[in-house]
Amino acid sequence: MAGRDHHQLVANNENHMVNSAFISEEMPSSLALSSTITATASGIFDMISCDQSSGGGYDQKGSLGFMDLLDIHSDFGSSLFEWHQNPIVPQHQRPVLPSPSSSNVLESSEVLNNPATPNSSSISSSSNEAENSAQGNKLDGDREEEEKNQDKTKKQSLKPKKKNQKKQREPRFAFMTKSEVDQLDDGYRWRKYGQKAVKNSPYPRSYYRCTTAGCGVKKTVERSRDDPSVVVTTYEGQHTHSCPITPRGSIGILSNPSGFGAATSSFVVPQPHHQCQQHQHAFMYSLSPSLNISTSAGSNFNPAPLSSSFLQERVSTSSPSSASLLSDDQGLLQDIVPSQMRKEPKQE
DNA sequence: CGTTTTTGACCCGCGC
DNA sequence: GCGCGGGTCAAAAACG
């Protein structure tokens, strides 16, 4: 792994061949619901383009981590409206880059636990999420611990778990990237704690946990069954620390200590750094030649509705039913564009 | 030797 | 209640 993860964020653009998908587990049904944000897409796209052409933020640092990209994503999520309203921002002026948007992001939240009701799902889920997020920051630590304890208890005692109290899951968001390697280097250190075969997919899903003490962020990585070159990464939780590798602000948006979840603002992802560079590469590549970046922002963390919609929208572009995206990534995948891939040194 | 990965077993939630 | 699928644990193995 060293050295080479070729990750490519793919984006989907109307004009370009890119597609990205956002998947949100969190609001499966919600996807369908949100409003549409068409302009956004283009806006984002623009941003991306700009960056790329101007070399924007990415270059400056020379390293945009994957997560950085994500940041952007998140950013989108929070600022989608803005974008939407002002889709046209001089890209060159935008410090923030388009980011991870490029990859397909799937945002999700606890759909699993909250079988949300179709209608309320978006809202309720969001609100819940919001609440969680809101508390999240504060609770991060406590919550984390609590969860851990819970887990332990759960395991150790195996029964303590109360039936009613469903364990709450952290907000999650997923994104798709084209990569040869399964694991994206996002600047954080992850420890693999499990792998499971996924139904209807020849590819297994790997489970990773942030190795930083006290940080309960988890992520799962799996390849798309439809397009093996696409890796779907789902992050869950908020980092309670900054990027271990190189704490730095990412482009523009900064994350709060808790990492991506700032409920309010964009969900920011911790700033990965070291890997970033590599990613950046990939990123750049894709940008230039074919411009593939798509983004989606979503975040359960925040005002997800937007993101969702956004996502949805994007997705819909490529596939008829956005809803299906969540459960089925086909739509997402199909949009993905091949680009260059990079291998990065194993971040772990 | 410490850390990470592998992997089978176990637990839990959900749908039938 | 049962089976299925997802998620996690933890011991053993691998790795650096």
XYZ file of N, CA and C in Angstrom, chain A residues 17-18 206 231 281 294:
18
model
N -18.700 14.062 -17.601
C -19.104 12.718 -17.476
C -19.120 12.255 -16.075
N -18.926 13.064 -15.275
C -18.812 12.588 -13.972
C -20.060 12.379 -13.267
N -15.324 -4.153 4.984
C -14.346 -4.110 6.077
C -14.759 -3.053 7.092
N -15.072 2.215 -4.636
C -15.045 1.874 -3.222
C -16.037 2.750 -2.468
N -3.554 14.380 -5.500
C -3.112 13.999 -6.785
C -4.216 13.437 -7.569
N -17.729 15.066 -8.166
C -19.055 15.268 -7.903
C -19.103 15.306 -6.473
